[in-house]
Amino acid sequence: MRTQLIAGNWKMNLDRAASFELATAIASRDSISGVDVVLCPPFVYLEAVRDAIRGSAVRMGAQDVYSEPNGAFTGEISTSMLLDTGCEWVILGHSERRHILGEDDRSINKKVHAALASGLTPILCVGELLEEREAGQTEVVVRSQLDGSLAGVNDRQIASIVIAYEPVWAIGTGKTATPGQAQEVHADLRKLLSSRYNRIVSQQVRILYGGSVKPSNAAELLTQPDIDGALVGGASLVASDFLEIVAAARTRTPASN
Ligand code: PGA
């Protein structure tokens, strides 16, 4: 059975003190057992969060990484820097990086390979725009993003990647995909993994849902058979909300897998 994973994507929010406080509040709860919990603060607050979660079951990730190991890449951060800071995870291909910062599947694919080679676990994001959904293009778009971002990733490596389906129209908008809409895409992504790799691997890979996940809708989303957790933005900035989502992940019925 796949262990549920709840990852908090803090995006460009909070300051050092608030980051430490939020991470401390989340890490001090023993209620997180049985669920993988990962906090992804801005780069400059990674060390504050590392100190806050020390000794707890909470893990830390970054919101991005650069594909080259070192050198003249002003403003970028390498995999070894993230590892050095205590990161074990990294979000890649988030829609804000794709659509605001111009990343494409090719550059994301390089980052996926860099992360895998370093031992960081990628949380690879895919998701369609509203106009793509309305034009009936959802499957084509997310399949092509997944295919492009996974180029050259073998069946041993894919088992250690987490995928996040985040419909762009649901991110930060308060609009959530219905559990049925999300499940449909998750099942389709799993089918794609099965044909790209094999059925066993496709059953091992965790596929998270992201896009306005909050305490009021988490349980319904997380009980879908192919939804293995959530990538949480806004609600991850409030400890009680985030912990309620974690609690919803814990109560998912084993039979649903
Ligand atoms: P949201 O963000 O929960 O605020 O919609 C999710 C994300 O972008 O990862």
PDB file of C-alpha atoms and ligand atoms in Angstrom:
ATOM      1  CA  MET A   1       0.000   0.000   0.000  1.00  0.00           C
ATOM      2  CA  ARG A   2       1.253   3.475  -0.830  1.00  0.00           C
ATOM      3  CA  THR A   3       1.915   5.700   2.192  1.00  0.00           C
ATOM      4  CA  GLN A   4       0.127   9.016   1.919  1.00  0.00           C
ATOM      5  CA  LEU A   5       2.358  12.050   1.531  1.00  0.00           C
ATOM      6  CA  ILE A   6       1.365  15.586   2.471  1.00  0.00           C
ATOM      7  CA  ALA A   7       3.777  18.253   1.255  1.00  0.00           C
ATOM      8  CA  GLY A   8       3.527  21.926   2.137  1.00  0.00           C
ATOM      9  CA  ASN A   9       4.599  24.315  -0.606  1.00  0.00           C
ATOM     10  CA  TRP A  10       5.137  27.613   1.183  1.00  0.00           C
ATOM     11  CA  LYS A  11       5.983  29.406  -2.080  1.00  0.00           C
ATOM     12  CA  MET A  12       7.338  32.972  -1.567  1.00  0.00           C
ATOM     13  CA  ASN A  13       5.753  33.541   1.830  1.00  0.00           C
ATOM     14  CA  LEU A  14       6.652  34.031   5.503  1.00  0.00           C
ATOM     15  CA  ASP A  15       9.859  35.305   7.071  1.00  0.00           C
ATOM     16  CA  ARG A  16      12.514  33.518   9.106  1.00  0.00           C
ATOM     17  CA  ALA A  17      10.698  33.744  12.440  1.00  0.00           C
ATOM     18  CA  ALA A  18       7.351  32.703  10.976  1.00  0.00           C
ATOM     19  CA  SER A  19       8.978  29.813   9.097  1.00  0.00           C
ATOM     20  CA  PHE A  20      10.583  28.539  12.279  1.00  0.00           C
ATOM     21  CA  GLU A  21       7.353  28.916  14.225  1.00  0.00           C
ATOM     22  CA  LEU A  22       5.207  27.159  11.611  1.00  0.00           C
ATOM     23  CA  ALA A  23       7.648  24.271  11.212  1.00  0.00           C
ATOM     24  CA  THR A  24       7.924  23.927  14.990  1.00  0.00           C
ATOM     25  CA  ALA A  25       4.145  23.776  15.380  1.00  0.00           C
ATOM     26  CA  ILE A  26       3.854  21.081  12.715  1.00  0.00           C
ATOM     27  CA  ALA A  27       6.817  19.026  13.934  1.00  0.00           C
ATOM     28  CA  SER A  28       5.682  19.054  17.549  1.00  0.00           C
ATOM     29  CA  ARG A  29       2.564  17.044  16.744  1.00  0.00           C
ATOM     30  CA  ASP A  30       2.909  13.317  17.090  1.00  0.00           C
ATOM     31  CA  SER A  31      -0.248  12.994  14.975  1.00  0.00           C
ATOM     32  CA  ILE A  32       1.836  12.878  11.838  1.00  0.00           C
ATOM     33  CA  SER A  33       2.830   9.244  12.256  1.00  0.00           C
ATOM     34  CA  GLY A  34       1.744   7.000   9.407  1.00  0.00           C
ATOM     35  CA  VAL A  35       1.899   9.830   6.854  1.00  0.00           C
ATOM     36  CA  ASP A  36       4.961  11.269   5.155  1.00  0.00           C
ATOM     37  CA  VAL A  37       5.087  15.011   5.801  1.00  0.00           C
ATOM     38  CA  VAL A  38       7.401  17.309   3.877  1.00  0.00           C
ATOM     39  CA  LEU A  39       7.758  21.078   4.291  1.00  0.00           C
ATOM     40  CA  CYS A  40       9.095  23.136   1.387  1.00  0.00           C
ATOM     41  CA  PRO A  41      10.045  26.648   2.531  1.00  0.00           C
ATOM     42  CA  PRO A  42      11.844  29.276   0.450  1.00  0.00           C
ATOM     43  CA  PHE A  43      15.574  28.514   0.015  1.00  0.00           C
ATOM     44  CA  VAL A  44      16.684  31.152   2.503  1.00  0.00           C
ATOM     45  CA  TYR A  45      14.598  29.658   5.307  1.00  0.00           C
ATOM     46  CA  LEU A  46      15.610  26.029   4.782  1.00  0.00           C
ATOM     47  CA  GLU A  47      18.061  26.159   7.657  1.00  0.00           C
ATOM     48  CA  ALA A  48      15.488  27.678  10.012  1.00  0.00           C
ATOM     49  CA  VAL A  49      13.066  24.897   9.134  1.00  0.00           C
ATOM     50  CA  ARG A  50      15.780  22.260   9.447  1.00  0.00           C
ATOM     51  CA  ASP A  51      16.417  23.432  13.011  1.00  0.00           C
ATOM     52  CA  ALA A  52      12.714  23.436  13.801  1.00  0.00           C
ATOM     53  CA  ILE A  53      12.040  19.890  12.589  1.00  0.00           C
ATOM     54  CA  ARG A  54      15.213  18.290  13.965  1.00  0.00           C
ATOM     55  CA  GLY A  55      14.428  14.989  15.710  1.00  0.00           C
ATOM     56  CA  SER A  56      10.879  14.823  14.339  1.00  0.00           C
ATOM     57  CA  ALA A  57       9.396  12.739  11.546  1.00  0.00           C
ATOM     58  CA  VAL A  58       8.866  15.819   9.367  1.00  0.00           C
ATOM     59  CA  ARG A  59      11.096  16.062   6.321  1.00  0.00           C
ATOM     60  CA  MET A  60      12.198  19.045   4.260  1.00  0.00           C
ATOM     61  CA  GLY A  61      12.200  19.856   0.568  1.00  0.00           C
ATOM     62  CA  ALA A  62      13.050  22.783  -1.677  1.00  0.00           C
ATOM     63  CA  GLN A  63      10.742  24.420  -4.203  1.00  0.00           C
ATOM     64  CA  ASP A  64      13.165  24.050  -7.102  1.00  0.00           C
ATOM     65  CA  VAL A  65      16.771  23.230  -7.961  1.00  0.00           C
ATOM     66  CA  TYR A  66      19.098  23.904 -10.870  1.00  0.00           C
ATOM     67  CA  SER A  67      20.266  21.057 -13.087  1.00  0.00           C
ATOM     68  CA  GLU A  68      23.993  21.875 -13.128  1.00  0.00           C
ATOM     69  CA  PRO A  69      26.221  20.802 -10.236  1.00  0.00           C
ATOM     70  CA  ASN A  70      28.101  24.107  -9.797  1.00  0.00           C
ATOM     71  CA  GLY A  71      29.597  27.040 -11.667  1.00  0.00           C
ATOM     72  CA  ALA A  72      28.573  30.322 -13.246  1.00  0.00           C
ATOM     73  CA  PHE A  73      24.789  30.191 -12.802  1.00  0.00           C
ATOM     74  CA  THR A  74      23.982  33.374 -10.944  1.00  0.00           C
ATOM     75  CA  GLY A  75      21.013  33.041  -8.656  1.00  0.00           C
ATOM     76  CA  GLU A  76      20.703  29.277  -8.921  1.00  0.00           C
ATOM     77  CA  ILE A  77      20.977  26.565  -6.253  1.00  0.00           C
ATOM     78  CA  SER A  78      22.445  23.091  -6.810  1.00  0.00           C
ATOM     79  CA  THR A  79      21.391  19.663  -5.591  1.00  0.00           C
ATOM     80  CA  SER A  80      24.461  19.380  -3.349  1.00  0.00           C
ATOM     81  CA  MET A  81      23.604  22.719  -1.716  1.00  0.00           C
ATOM     82  CA  LEU A  82      20.120  21.440  -0.960  1.00  0.00           C
ATOM     83  CA  LEU A  83      21.463  18.190   0.470  1.00  0.00           C
ATOM     84  CA  ASP A  84      23.979  20.143   2.512  1.00  0.00           C
ATOM     85  CA  THR A  85      21.114  22.151   3.996  1.00  0.00           C
ATOM     86  CA  GLY A  86      19.172  19.046   4.988  1.00  0.00           C
ATOM     87  CA  CYS A  87      16.741  18.706   2.087  1.00  0.00           C
ATOM     88  CA  GLU A  88      15.616  15.275   0.982  1.00  0.00           C
ATOM     89  CA  TRP A  89      12.915  16.367  -1.455  1.00  0.00           C
ATOM     90  CA  VAL A  90      12.529  18.895  -4.240  1.00  0.00           C
ATOM     91  CA  ILE A  91       9.457  20.181  -6.081  1.00  0.00           C
ATOM     92  CA  LEU A  92      10.074  20.306  -9.846  1.00  0.00           C
ATOM     93  CA  GLY A  93       8.024  21.706 -12.716  1.00  0.00           C
ATOM     94  CA  HIS A  94       5.520  23.548 -10.546  1.00  0.00           C
ATOM     95  CA  SER A  95       3.006  25.375 -12.731  1.00  0.00           C
ATOM     96  CA  GLU A  96       4.217  28.738 -11.434  1.00  0.00           C
ATOM     97  CA  ARG A  97       7.684  27.860 -12.698  1.00  0.00           C
ATOM     98  CA  ARG A  98       6.278  26.606 -15.987  1.00  0.00           C
ATOM     99  CA  HIS A  99       3.923  29.508 -16.644  1.00  0.00           C
ATOM    100  CA  ILE A 100       5.477  32.505 -14.857  1.00  0.00           C
ATOM    101  CA  LEU A 101       9.175  31.626 -15.024  1.00  0.00           C
ATOM    102  CA  GLY A 102       9.169  29.966 -18.431  1.00  0.00           C
ATOM    103  CA  GLU A 103      10.331  26.444 -17.607  1.00  0.00           C
ATOM    104  CA  ASP A 104       9.598  23.742 -20.152  1.00  0.00           C
ATOM    105  CA  ASP A 105       9.600  19.947 -20.073  1.00  0.00           C
ATOM    106  CA  ARG A 106      13.168  19.862 -21.351  1.00  0.00           C
ATOM    107  CA  SER A 107      14.613  21.975 -18.544  1.00  0.00           C
ATOM    108  CA  ILE A 108      12.431  20.188 -15.991  1.00  0.00           C
ATOM    109  CA  ASN A 109      13.667  16.837 -17.307  1.00  0.00           C
ATOM    110  CA  LYS A 110      17.279  17.927 -16.712  1.00  0.00           C
ATOM    111  CA  LYS A 111      16.362  18.865 -13.157  1.00  0.00           C
ATOM    112  CA  VAL A 112      14.661  15.501 -12.637  1.00  0.00           C
ATOM    113  CA  HIS A 113      17.869  13.734 -13.672  1.00  0.00           C
ATOM    114  CA  ALA A 114      20.010  15.984 -11.487  1.00  0.00           C
ATOM    115  CA  ALA A 115      17.757  15.378  -8.479  1.00  0.00           C
ATOM    116  CA  LEU A 116      17.707  11.605  -8.997  1.00  0.00           C
ATOM    117  CA  ALA A 117      21.474  11.444  -9.417  1.00  0.00           C
ATOM    118  CA  SER A 118      21.948  13.359  -6.166  1.00  0.00           C
ATOM    119  CA  GLY A 119      19.509  11.301  -4.117  1.00  0.00           C
ATOM    120  CA  LEU A 120      16.888  14.041  -3.751  1.00  0.00           C
ATOM    121  CA  THR A 121      13.339  12.805  -4.309  1.00  0.00           C
ATOM    122  CA  PRO A 122      11.543  14.846  -6.954  1.00  0.00           C
ATOM    123  CA  ILE A 123       7.911  15.874  -6.591  1.00  0.00           C
ATOM    124  CA  LEU A 124       7.225  16.355 -10.277  1.00  0.00           C
ATOM    125  CA  CYS A 125       4.240  18.593 -11.058  1.00  0.00           C
ATOM    126  CA  VAL A 126       1.969  18.472 -14.084  1.00  0.00           C
ATOM    127  CA  GLY A 127      -1.343  20.161 -14.775  1.00  0.00           C
ATOM    128  CA  GLU A 128      -3.521  21.747 -17.402  1.00  0.00           C
ATOM    129  CA  LEU A 129      -4.700  25.342 -17.854  1.00  0.00           C
ATOM    130  CA  LEU A 130      -8.413  26.152 -17.671  1.00  0.00           C
ATOM    131  CA  GLU A 131      -8.660  26.673 -21.418  1.00  0.00           C
ATOM    132  CA  GLU A 132      -6.987  23.321 -22.003  1.00  0.00           C
ATOM    133  CA  ARG A 133      -9.504  21.591 -19.742  1.00  0.00           C
ATOM    134  CA  GLU A 134     -12.382  23.387 -21.414  1.00  0.00           C
ATOM    135  CA  ALA A 135     -11.066  22.307 -24.804  1.00  0.00           C
ATOM    136  CA  GLY A 136     -11.007  18.669 -23.639  1.00  0.00           C
ATOM    137  CA  GLN A 137      -7.195  18.637 -23.708  1.00  0.00           C
ATOM    138  CA  THR A 138      -6.491  17.681 -20.093  1.00  0.00           C
ATOM    139  CA  GLU A 139      -5.251  14.161 -20.762  1.00  0.00           C
ATOM    140  CA  VAL A 140      -3.154  15.164 -23.751  1.00  0.00           C
ATOM    141  CA  VAL A 141      -1.522  18.033 -21.856  1.00  0.00           C
ATOM    142  CA  VAL A 142      -0.690  16.195 -18.639  1.00  0.00           C
ATOM    143  CA  ARG A 143       0.451  13.093 -20.506  1.00  0.00           C
ATOM    144  CA  SER A 144       2.769  15.139 -22.668  1.00  0.00           C
ATOM    145  CA  GLN A 145       4.162  17.020 -19.634  1.00  0.00           C
ATOM    146  CA  LEU A 146       4.767  13.728 -17.853  1.00  0.00           C
ATOM    147  CA  ASP A 147       6.332  12.097 -20.898  1.00  0.00           C
ATOM    148  CA  GLY A 148       8.616  15.069 -21.545  1.00  0.00           C
ATOM    149  CA  SER A 149       9.651  15.509 -17.936  1.00  0.00           C
ATOM    150  CA  LEU A 150      10.412  11.796 -17.553  1.00  0.00           C
ATOM    151  CA  ALA A 151      12.496  11.387 -20.705  1.00  0.00           C
ATOM    152  CA  GLY A 152      15.322   8.950 -20.015  1.00  0.00           C
ATOM    153  CA  VAL A 153      14.041   8.036 -16.540  1.00  0.00           C
ATOM    154  CA  ASN A 154      14.246   4.244 -16.165  1.00  0.00           C
ATOM    155  CA  ASP A 155      11.961   1.874 -14.299  1.00  0.00           C
ATOM    156  CA  ARG A 156      14.246   1.732 -11.292  1.00  0.00           C
ATOM    157  CA  GLN A 157      14.329   5.529 -11.021  1.00  0.00           C
ATOM    158  CA  ILE A 158      10.611   6.116 -11.543  1.00  0.00           C
ATOM    159  CA  ALA A 159       9.800   4.226  -8.346  1.00  0.00           C
ATOM    160  CA  SER A 160      11.479   6.974  -6.333  1.00  0.00           C
ATOM    161  CA  ILE A 161       9.669   9.868  -8.015  1.00  0.00           C
ATOM    162  CA  VAL A 162       6.465  11.398  -6.693  1.00  0.00           C
ATOM    163  CA  ILE A 163       4.098  12.974  -9.189  1.00  0.00           C
ATOM    164  CA  ALA A 164       1.765  15.847  -8.353  1.00  0.00           C
ATOM    165  CA  TYR A 165      -1.270  16.552 -10.486  1.00  0.00           C
ATOM    166  CA  GLU A 166      -2.099  20.221 -10.045  1.00  0.00           C
ATOM    167  CA  PRO A 167      -4.699  21.661 -12.391  1.00  0.00           C
ATOM    168  CA  VAL A 168      -3.499  25.243 -12.914  1.00  0.00           C
ATOM    169  CA  TRP A 169      -7.022  26.644 -12.614  1.00  0.00           C
ATOM    170  CA  ALA A 170      -7.299  25.188  -9.115  1.00  0.00           C
ATOM    171  CA  ILE A 171      -4.050  26.578  -7.705  1.00  0.00           C
ATOM    172  CA  GLY A 172      -4.582  29.401  -5.247  1.00  0.00           C
ATOM    173  CA  THR A 173      -8.018  30.094  -6.685  1.00  0.00           C
ATOM    174  CA  GLY A 174     -10.186  28.362  -4.105  1.00  0.00           C
ATOM    175  CA  LYS A 175     -11.556  26.187  -6.924  1.00  0.00           C
ATOM    176  CA  THR A 176     -10.749  22.540  -6.390  1.00  0.00           C
ATOM    177  CA  ALA A 177     -11.063  19.763  -8.895  1.00  0.00           C
ATOM    178  CA  THR A 178     -13.897  17.530  -7.782  1.00  0.00           C
ATOM    179  CA  PRO A 179     -12.689  14.223  -6.328  1.00  0.00           C
ATOM    180  CA  GLY A 180     -14.023  12.576  -9.485  1.00  0.00           C
ATOM    181  CA  GLN A 181     -12.164  14.950 -11.824  1.00  0.00           C
ATOM    182  CA  ALA A 182      -8.930  14.480  -9.903  1.00  0.00           C
ATOM    183  CA  GLN A 183      -9.308  10.695  -9.674  1.00  0.00           C
ATOM    184  CA  GLU A 184      -9.888  10.490 -13.422  1.00  0.00           C
ATOM    185  CA  VAL A 185      -6.610  12.249 -14.208  1.00  0.00           C
ATOM    186  CA  HIS A 186      -4.700  10.321 -11.539  1.00  0.00           C
ATOM    187  CA  ALA A 187      -5.944   7.019 -12.926  1.00  0.00           C
ATOM    188  CA  ASP A 188      -4.940   8.114 -16.411  1.00  0.00           C
ATOM    189  CA  LEU A 189      -1.451   9.110 -15.254  1.00  0.00           C
ATOM    190  CA  ARG A 190      -1.102   5.723 -13.602  1.00  0.00           C
ATOM    191  CA  LYS A 191      -2.145   4.087 -16.860  1.00  0.00           C
ATOM    192  CA  LEU A 192       0.536   6.079 -18.665  1.00  0.00           C
ATOM    193  CA  LEU A 193       3.134   4.948 -16.110  1.00  0.00           C
ATOM    194  CA  SER A 194       2.010   1.380 -16.612  1.00  0.00           C
ATOM    195  CA  SER A 195       2.521   1.557 -20.355  1.00  0.00           C
ATOM    196  CA  ARG A 196       5.786   3.544 -20.130  1.00  0.00           C
ATOM    197  CA  TYR A 197       7.198   1.240 -17.453  1.00  0.00           C
ATOM    198  CA  ASN A 198       5.151  -1.630 -16.091  1.00  0.00           C
ATOM    199  CA  ARG A 199       2.106  -2.274 -13.952  1.00  0.00           C
ATOM    200  CA  ILE A 200       4.023  -3.031 -10.776  1.00  0.00           C
ATOM    201  CA  VAL A 201       5.918   0.239 -10.927  1.00  0.00           C
ATOM    202  CA  SER A 202       2.769   2.163 -11.807  1.00  0.00           C
ATOM    203  CA  GLN A 203       1.174   0.868  -8.610  1.00  0.00           C
ATOM    204  CA  GLN A 204       4.151   1.984  -6.511  1.00  0.00           C
ATOM    205  CA  VAL A 205       4.425   5.585  -7.678  1.00  0.00           C
ATOM    206  CA  ARG A 206       2.647   8.088  -5.472  1.00  0.00           C
ATOM    207  CA  ILE A 207       0.493  10.632  -7.260  1.00  0.00           C
ATOM    208  CA  LEU A 208      -0.450  13.691  -5.186  1.00  0.00           C
ATOM    209  CA  TYR A 209      -3.253  16.105  -5.909  1.00  0.00           C
ATOM    210  CA  GLY A 210      -2.664  19.843  -5.560  1.00  0.00           C
ATOM    211  CA  GLY A 211      -4.871  22.882  -6.036  1.00  0.00           C
ATOM    212  CA  SER A 212      -6.780  24.557  -3.182  1.00  0.00           C
ATOM    213  CA  VAL A 213      -6.603  21.531  -0.904  1.00  0.00           C
ATOM    214  CA  LYS A 214      -7.966  22.557   2.492  1.00  0.00           C
ATOM    215  CA  PRO A 215      -9.324  20.866   5.610  1.00  0.00           C
ATOM    216  CA  SER A 216     -12.872  20.972   4.227  1.00  0.00           C
ATOM    217  CA  ASN A 217     -12.109  19.043   1.031  1.00  0.00           C
ATOM    218  CA  ALA A 218      -9.045  16.971   1.947  1.00  0.00           C
ATOM    219  CA  ALA A 219     -10.816  13.847   3.186  1.00  0.00           C
ATOM    220  CA  GLU A 220     -12.938  13.496   0.070  1.00  0.00           C
ATOM    221  CA  LEU A 221      -9.953  13.928  -2.239  1.00  0.00           C
ATOM    222  CA  LEU A 222      -7.638  11.687  -0.251  1.00  0.00           C
ATOM    223  CA  THR A 223     -10.031   8.758  -0.214  1.00  0.00           C
ATOM    224  CA  GLN A 224      -9.915   8.463  -3.996  1.00  0.00           C
ATOM    225  CA  PRO A 225      -8.100   5.250  -4.904  1.00  0.00           C
ATOM    226  CA  ASP A 226      -5.395   6.868  -7.017  1.00  0.00           C
ATOM    227  CA  ILE A 227      -4.796   9.963  -4.873  1.00  0.00           C
ATOM    228  CA  ASP A 228      -1.857   9.296  -2.584  1.00  0.00           C
ATOM    229  CA  GLY A 229      -1.559  12.618  -0.823  1.00  0.00           C
ATOM    230  CA  ALA A 230      -1.577  16.333  -1.447  1.00  0.00           C
ATOM    231  CA  LEU A 231       0.704  19.185  -2.397  1.00  0.00           C
ATOM    232  CA  VAL A 232      -0.703  22.009  -0.315  1.00  0.00           C
ATOM    233  CA  GLY A 233      -0.035  25.710  -0.911  1.00  0.00           C
ATOM    234  CA  GLY A 234      -2.166  28.250   0.945  1.00  0.00           C
ATOM    235  CA  ALA A 235      -3.407  25.880   3.642  1.00  0.00           C
ATOM    236  CA  SER A 236       0.158  24.814   4.449  1.00  0.00           C
ATOM    237  CA  LEU A 237       0.821  28.285   5.871  1.00  0.00           C
ATOM    238  CA  VAL A 238      -1.547  27.713   8.802  1.00  0.00           C
ATOM    239  CA  ALA A 239      -0.372  24.953  11.138  1.00  0.00           C
ATOM    240  CA  SER A 240      -3.856  23.872  12.236  1.00  0.00           C
ATOM    241  CA  ASP A 241      -5.140  23.667   8.640  1.00  0.00           C
ATOM    242  CA  PHE A 242      -2.109  21.747   7.464  1.00  0.00           C
ATOM    243  CA  LEU A 243      -2.347  19.330  10.386  1.00  0.00           C
ATOM    244  CA  GLU A 244      -6.031  18.741   9.668  1.00  0.00           C
ATOM    245  CA  ILE A 245      -5.091  17.750   6.124  1.00  0.00           C
ATOM    246  CA  VAL A 246      -2.427  15.415   7.500  1.00  0.00           C
ATOM    247  CA  ALA A 247      -5.059  13.923   9.814  1.00  0.00           C
ATOM    248  CA  ALA A 248      -7.368  13.380   6.837  1.00  0.00           C
ATOM    249  CA  ALA A 249      -4.548  11.486   5.106  1.00  0.00           C
ATOM    250  CA  ARG A 250      -4.123   9.272   8.163  1.00  0.00           C
ATOM    251  CA  THR A 251      -7.702   8.181   8.211  1.00  0.00           C
ATOM    252  CA  ARG A 252      -7.750   7.073   4.607  1.00  0.00           C
ATOM    253  CA  THR A 253      -9.124   3.559   4.511  1.00  0.00           C
ATOM    254  CA  PRO A 254      -6.566   0.917   3.586  1.00  0.00           C
ATOM    255  CA  ALA A 255      -9.170  -0.783   1.430  1.00  0.00           C
ATOM    256  CA  SER A 256      -9.149   2.179  -0.930  1.00  0.00           C
ATOM    257  CA  ASN A 257      -5.818   1.129  -2.369  1.00  0.00           C
TER     258      ASN A 257
HETATM  259  P1  PGA B   1      -2.771  25.981  -3.325  1.00  0.00           P
HETATM  260  O1  PGA B   1      -1.352  25.705  -4.025  1.00  0.00           O
HETATM  261  O2  PGA B   1      -2.988  24.873  -2.335  1.00  0.00           O
HETATM  262  O3  PGA B   1      -2.616  27.329  -2.661  1.00  0.00           O
HETATM  263  O4  PGA B   1      -3.794  25.984  -4.401  1.00  0.00           O
HETATM  264  C1  PGA B   1      -0.965  24.400  -4.376  1.00  0.00           C
HETATM  265  C2  PGA B   1       0.357  24.442  -5.079  1.00  0.00           C
HETATM  266  O5  PGA B   1       0.583  25.351  -5.881  1.00  0.00           O
HETATM  267  O6  PGA B   1       1.215  23.573  -4.878  1.00  0.00           O
END
